[in-house]
mmCIF file with all atom_site columns, C-alpha atoms in Angstrom:
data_model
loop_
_atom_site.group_PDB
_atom_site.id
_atom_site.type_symbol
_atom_site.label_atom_id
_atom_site.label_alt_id
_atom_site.label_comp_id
_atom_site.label_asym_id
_atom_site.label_entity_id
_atom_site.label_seq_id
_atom_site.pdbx_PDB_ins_code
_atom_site.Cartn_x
_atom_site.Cartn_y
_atom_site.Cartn_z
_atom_site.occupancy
_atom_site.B_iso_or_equiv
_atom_site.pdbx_formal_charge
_atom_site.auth_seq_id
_atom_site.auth_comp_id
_atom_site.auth_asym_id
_atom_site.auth_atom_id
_atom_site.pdbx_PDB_model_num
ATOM 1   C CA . UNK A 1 1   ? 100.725 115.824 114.475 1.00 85.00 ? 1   UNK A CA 1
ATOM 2   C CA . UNK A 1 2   ? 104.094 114.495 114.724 1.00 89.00 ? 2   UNK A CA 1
ATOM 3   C CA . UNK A 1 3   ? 106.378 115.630 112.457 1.00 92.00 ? 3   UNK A CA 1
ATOM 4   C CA . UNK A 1 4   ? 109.369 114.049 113.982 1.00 93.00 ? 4   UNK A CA 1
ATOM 5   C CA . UNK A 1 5   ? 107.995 110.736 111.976 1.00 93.00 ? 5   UNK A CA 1
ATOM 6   C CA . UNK A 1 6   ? 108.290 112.778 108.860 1.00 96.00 ? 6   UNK A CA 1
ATOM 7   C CA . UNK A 1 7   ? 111.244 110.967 106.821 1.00 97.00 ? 7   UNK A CA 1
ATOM 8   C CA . UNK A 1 8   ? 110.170 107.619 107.856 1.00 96.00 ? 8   UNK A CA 1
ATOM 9   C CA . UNK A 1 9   ? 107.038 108.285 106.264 1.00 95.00 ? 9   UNK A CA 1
ATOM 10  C CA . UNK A 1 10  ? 108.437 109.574 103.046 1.00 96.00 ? 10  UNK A CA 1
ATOM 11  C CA . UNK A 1 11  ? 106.968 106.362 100.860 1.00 95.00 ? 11  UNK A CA 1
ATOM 12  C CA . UNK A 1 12  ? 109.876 105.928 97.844  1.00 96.00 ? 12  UNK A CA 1
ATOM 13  C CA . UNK A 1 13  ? 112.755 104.095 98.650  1.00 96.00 ? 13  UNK A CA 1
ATOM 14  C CA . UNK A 1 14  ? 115.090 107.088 98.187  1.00 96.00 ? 14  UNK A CA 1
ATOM 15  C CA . UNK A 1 15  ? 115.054 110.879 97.437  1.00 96.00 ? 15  UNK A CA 1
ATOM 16  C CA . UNK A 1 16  ? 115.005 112.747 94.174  1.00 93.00 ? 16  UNK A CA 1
ATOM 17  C CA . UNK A 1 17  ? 115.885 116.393 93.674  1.00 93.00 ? 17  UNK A CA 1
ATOM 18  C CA . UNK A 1 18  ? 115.199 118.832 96.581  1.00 94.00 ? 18  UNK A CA 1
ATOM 19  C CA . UNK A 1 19  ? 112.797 115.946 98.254  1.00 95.00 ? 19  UNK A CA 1
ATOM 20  C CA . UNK A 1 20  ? 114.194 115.324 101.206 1.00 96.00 ? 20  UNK A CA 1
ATOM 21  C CA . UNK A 1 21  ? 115.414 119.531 101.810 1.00 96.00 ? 21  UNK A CA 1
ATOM 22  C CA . UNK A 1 22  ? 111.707 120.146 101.611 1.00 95.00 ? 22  UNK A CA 1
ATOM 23  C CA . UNK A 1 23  ? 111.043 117.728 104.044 1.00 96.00 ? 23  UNK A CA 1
ATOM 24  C CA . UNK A 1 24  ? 113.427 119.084 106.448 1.00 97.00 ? 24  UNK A CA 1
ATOM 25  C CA . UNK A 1 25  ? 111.776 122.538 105.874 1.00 96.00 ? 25  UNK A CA 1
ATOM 26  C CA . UNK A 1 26  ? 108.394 121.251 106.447 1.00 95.00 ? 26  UNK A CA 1
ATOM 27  C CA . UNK A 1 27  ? 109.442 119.369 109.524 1.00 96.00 ? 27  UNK A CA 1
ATOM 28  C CA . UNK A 1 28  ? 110.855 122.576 110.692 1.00 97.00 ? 28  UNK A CA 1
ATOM 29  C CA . UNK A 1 29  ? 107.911 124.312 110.069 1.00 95.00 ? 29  UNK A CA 1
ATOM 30  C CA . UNK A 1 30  ? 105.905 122.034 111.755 1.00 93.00 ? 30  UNK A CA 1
ATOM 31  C CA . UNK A 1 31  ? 107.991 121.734 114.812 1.00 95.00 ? 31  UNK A CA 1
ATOM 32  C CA . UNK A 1 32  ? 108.652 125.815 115.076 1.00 96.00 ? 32  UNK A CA 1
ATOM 33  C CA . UNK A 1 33  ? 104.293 125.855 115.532 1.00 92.00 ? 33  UNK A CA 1
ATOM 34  C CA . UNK A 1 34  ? 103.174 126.062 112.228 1.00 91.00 ? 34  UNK A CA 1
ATOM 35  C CA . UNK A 1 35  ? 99.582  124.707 111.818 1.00 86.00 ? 35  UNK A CA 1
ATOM 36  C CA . UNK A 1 36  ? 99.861  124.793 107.711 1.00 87.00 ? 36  UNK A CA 1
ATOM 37  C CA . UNK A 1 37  ? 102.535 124.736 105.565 1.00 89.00 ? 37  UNK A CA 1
ATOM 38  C CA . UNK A 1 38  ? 102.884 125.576 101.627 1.00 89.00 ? 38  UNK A CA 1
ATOM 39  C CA . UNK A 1 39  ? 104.794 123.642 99.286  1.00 89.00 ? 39  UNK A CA 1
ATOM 40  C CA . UNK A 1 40  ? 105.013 125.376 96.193  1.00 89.00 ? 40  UNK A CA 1
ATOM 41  C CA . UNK A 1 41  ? 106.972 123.547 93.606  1.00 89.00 ? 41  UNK A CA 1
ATOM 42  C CA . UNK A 1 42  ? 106.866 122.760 89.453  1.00 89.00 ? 42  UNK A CA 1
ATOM 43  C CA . UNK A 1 43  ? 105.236 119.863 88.193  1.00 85.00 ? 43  UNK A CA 1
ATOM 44  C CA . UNK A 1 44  ? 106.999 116.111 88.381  1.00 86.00 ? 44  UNK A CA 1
ATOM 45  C CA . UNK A 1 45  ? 108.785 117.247 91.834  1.00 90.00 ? 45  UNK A CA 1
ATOM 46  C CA . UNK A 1 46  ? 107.287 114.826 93.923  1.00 90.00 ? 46  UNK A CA 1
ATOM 47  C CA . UNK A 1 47  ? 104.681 117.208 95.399  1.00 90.00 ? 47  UNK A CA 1
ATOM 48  C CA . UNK A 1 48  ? 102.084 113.932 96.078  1.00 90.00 ? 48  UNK A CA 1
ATOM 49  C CA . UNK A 1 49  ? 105.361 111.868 97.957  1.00 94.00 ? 49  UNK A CA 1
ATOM 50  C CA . UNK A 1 50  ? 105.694 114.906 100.247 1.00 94.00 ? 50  UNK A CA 1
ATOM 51  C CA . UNK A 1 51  ? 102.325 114.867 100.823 1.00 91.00 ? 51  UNK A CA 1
ATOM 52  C CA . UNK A 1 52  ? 101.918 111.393 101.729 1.00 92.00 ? 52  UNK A CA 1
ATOM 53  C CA . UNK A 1 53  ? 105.155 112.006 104.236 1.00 95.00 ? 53  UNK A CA 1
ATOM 54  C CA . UNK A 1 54  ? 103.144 114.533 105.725 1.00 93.00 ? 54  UNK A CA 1
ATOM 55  C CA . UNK A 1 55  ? 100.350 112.451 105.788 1.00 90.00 ? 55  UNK A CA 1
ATOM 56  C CA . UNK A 1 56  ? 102.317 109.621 107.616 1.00 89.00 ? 56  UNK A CA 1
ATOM 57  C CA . UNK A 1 57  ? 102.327 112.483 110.908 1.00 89.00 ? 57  UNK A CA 1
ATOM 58  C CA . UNK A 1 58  ? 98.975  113.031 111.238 1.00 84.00 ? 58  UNK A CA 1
ATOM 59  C CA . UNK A 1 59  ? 97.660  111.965 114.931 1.00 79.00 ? 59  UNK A CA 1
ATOM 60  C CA . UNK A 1 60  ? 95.687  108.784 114.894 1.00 76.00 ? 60  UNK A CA 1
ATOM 61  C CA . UNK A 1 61  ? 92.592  108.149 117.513 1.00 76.00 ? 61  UNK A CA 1
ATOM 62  C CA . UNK A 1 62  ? 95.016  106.472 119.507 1.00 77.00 ? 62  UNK A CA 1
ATOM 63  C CA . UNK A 1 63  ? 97.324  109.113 119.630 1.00 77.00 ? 63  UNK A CA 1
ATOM 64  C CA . UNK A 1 64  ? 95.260  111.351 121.232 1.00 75.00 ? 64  UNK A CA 1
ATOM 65  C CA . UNK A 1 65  ? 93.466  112.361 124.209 1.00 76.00 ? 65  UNK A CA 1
ATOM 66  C CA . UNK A 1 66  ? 90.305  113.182 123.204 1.00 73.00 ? 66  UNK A CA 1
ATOM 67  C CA . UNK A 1 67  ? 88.215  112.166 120.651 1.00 72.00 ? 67  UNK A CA 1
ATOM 68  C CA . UNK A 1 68  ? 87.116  115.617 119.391 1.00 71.00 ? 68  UNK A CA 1
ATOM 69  C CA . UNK A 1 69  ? 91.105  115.956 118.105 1.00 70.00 ? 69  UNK A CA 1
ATOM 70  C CA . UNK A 1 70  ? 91.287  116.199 114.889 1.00 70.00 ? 70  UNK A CA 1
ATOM 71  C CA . UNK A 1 71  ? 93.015  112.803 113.483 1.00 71.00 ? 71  UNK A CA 1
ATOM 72  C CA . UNK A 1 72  ? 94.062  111.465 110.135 1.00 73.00 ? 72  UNK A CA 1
ATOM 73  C CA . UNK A 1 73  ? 94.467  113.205 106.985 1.00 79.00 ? 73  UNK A CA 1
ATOM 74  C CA . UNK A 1 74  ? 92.886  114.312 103.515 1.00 79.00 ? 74  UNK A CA 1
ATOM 75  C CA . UNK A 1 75  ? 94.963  114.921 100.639 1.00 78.00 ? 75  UNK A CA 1
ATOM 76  C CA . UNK A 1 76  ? 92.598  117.047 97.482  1.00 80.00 ? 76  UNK A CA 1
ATOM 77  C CA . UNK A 1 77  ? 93.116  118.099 94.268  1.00 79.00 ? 77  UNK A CA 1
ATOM 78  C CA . UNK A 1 78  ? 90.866  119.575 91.894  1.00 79.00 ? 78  UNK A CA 1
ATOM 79  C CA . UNK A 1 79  ? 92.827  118.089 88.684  1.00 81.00 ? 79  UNK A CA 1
ATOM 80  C CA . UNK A 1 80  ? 91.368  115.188 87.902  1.00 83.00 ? 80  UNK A CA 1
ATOM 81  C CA . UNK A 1 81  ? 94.732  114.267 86.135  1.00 85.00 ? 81  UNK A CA 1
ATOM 82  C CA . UNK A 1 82  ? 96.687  114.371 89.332  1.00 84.00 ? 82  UNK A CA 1
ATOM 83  C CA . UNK A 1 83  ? 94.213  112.197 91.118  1.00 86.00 ? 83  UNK A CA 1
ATOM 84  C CA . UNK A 1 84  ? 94.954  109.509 88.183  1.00 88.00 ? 84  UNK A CA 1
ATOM 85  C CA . UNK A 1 85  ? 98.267  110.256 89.031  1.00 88.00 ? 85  UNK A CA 1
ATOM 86  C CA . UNK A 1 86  ? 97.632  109.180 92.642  1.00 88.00 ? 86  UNK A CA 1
ATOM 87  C CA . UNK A 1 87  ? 95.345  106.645 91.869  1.00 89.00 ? 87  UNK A CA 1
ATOM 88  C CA . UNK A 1 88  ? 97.909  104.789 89.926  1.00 91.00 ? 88  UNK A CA 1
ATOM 89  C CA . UNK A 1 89  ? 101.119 105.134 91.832  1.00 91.00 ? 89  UNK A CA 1
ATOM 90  C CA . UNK A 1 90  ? 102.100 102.129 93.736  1.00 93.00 ? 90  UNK A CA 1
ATOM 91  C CA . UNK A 1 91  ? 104.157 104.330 96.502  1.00 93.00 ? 91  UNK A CA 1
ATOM 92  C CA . UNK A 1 92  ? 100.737 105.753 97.255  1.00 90.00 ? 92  UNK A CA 1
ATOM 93  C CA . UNK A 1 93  ? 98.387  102.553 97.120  1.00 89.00 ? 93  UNK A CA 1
ATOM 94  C CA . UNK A 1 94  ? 97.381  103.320 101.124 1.00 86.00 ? 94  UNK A CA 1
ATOM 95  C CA . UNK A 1 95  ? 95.672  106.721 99.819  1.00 85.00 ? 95  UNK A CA 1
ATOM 96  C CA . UNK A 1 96  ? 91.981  105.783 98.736  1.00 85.00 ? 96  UNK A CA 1
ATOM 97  C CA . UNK A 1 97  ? 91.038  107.817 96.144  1.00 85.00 ? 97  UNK A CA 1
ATOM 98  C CA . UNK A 1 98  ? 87.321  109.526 95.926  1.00 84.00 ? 98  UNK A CA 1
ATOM 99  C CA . UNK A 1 99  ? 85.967  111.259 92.900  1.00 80.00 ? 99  UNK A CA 1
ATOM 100 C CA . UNK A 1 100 ? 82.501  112.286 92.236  1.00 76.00 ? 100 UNK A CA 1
ATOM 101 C CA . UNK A 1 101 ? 80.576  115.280 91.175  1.00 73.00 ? 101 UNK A CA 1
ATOM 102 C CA . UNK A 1 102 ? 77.717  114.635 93.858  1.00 65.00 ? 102 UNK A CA 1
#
């Protein structure tokens, strides 16, 4: 992971409300050795943006030195409303969405 890449991964053109503090927190955390980090915070905040951020500094296969490194990134919710959510926003068309019950 890179977390240094963290802001220019941040997909909306600019920041609302505590956005881009979080990010600094979560780059922080990353950085200070962290392998997982919680966001906890209320509903509208941007939660999915920072997540996408985050996303943005996962280690591709090209970024790594072996191929048993984990790479890429997964982003799950069980609320099938938020995943419409996702689904539909265009800051977060490079997210593929999956949904099943099999």
């Amino acid at each position: 992971m890179e977390p240094g890449r963290i802001h220019q991964e941040f997909p909306a053109p600019s920041y609302r409300g505590y956005q881009k503090q979080a990010l600094t927190q979560i780059k922080k955390a990353y950085q200070d050795g962290n392998d997982v980090v919680l966001i906890r915070a209320p509903t509208g905040s941007g939660k999915s943006l920072l997540a996408r951020a985050i996303a943005g500094c996962a280690d591709t296969l090209s970024e790594v030195e072996s191929e048993d490194a984990a790479t890429d990134a997964y982003y799950t919710t069980p609320q099938v409303s938020q995943i419409d959510d996702v689904a539909e926003d265009e800051l977060l068309d490079d997210f593929d969405v999956l949904k099943g019950k099999g």
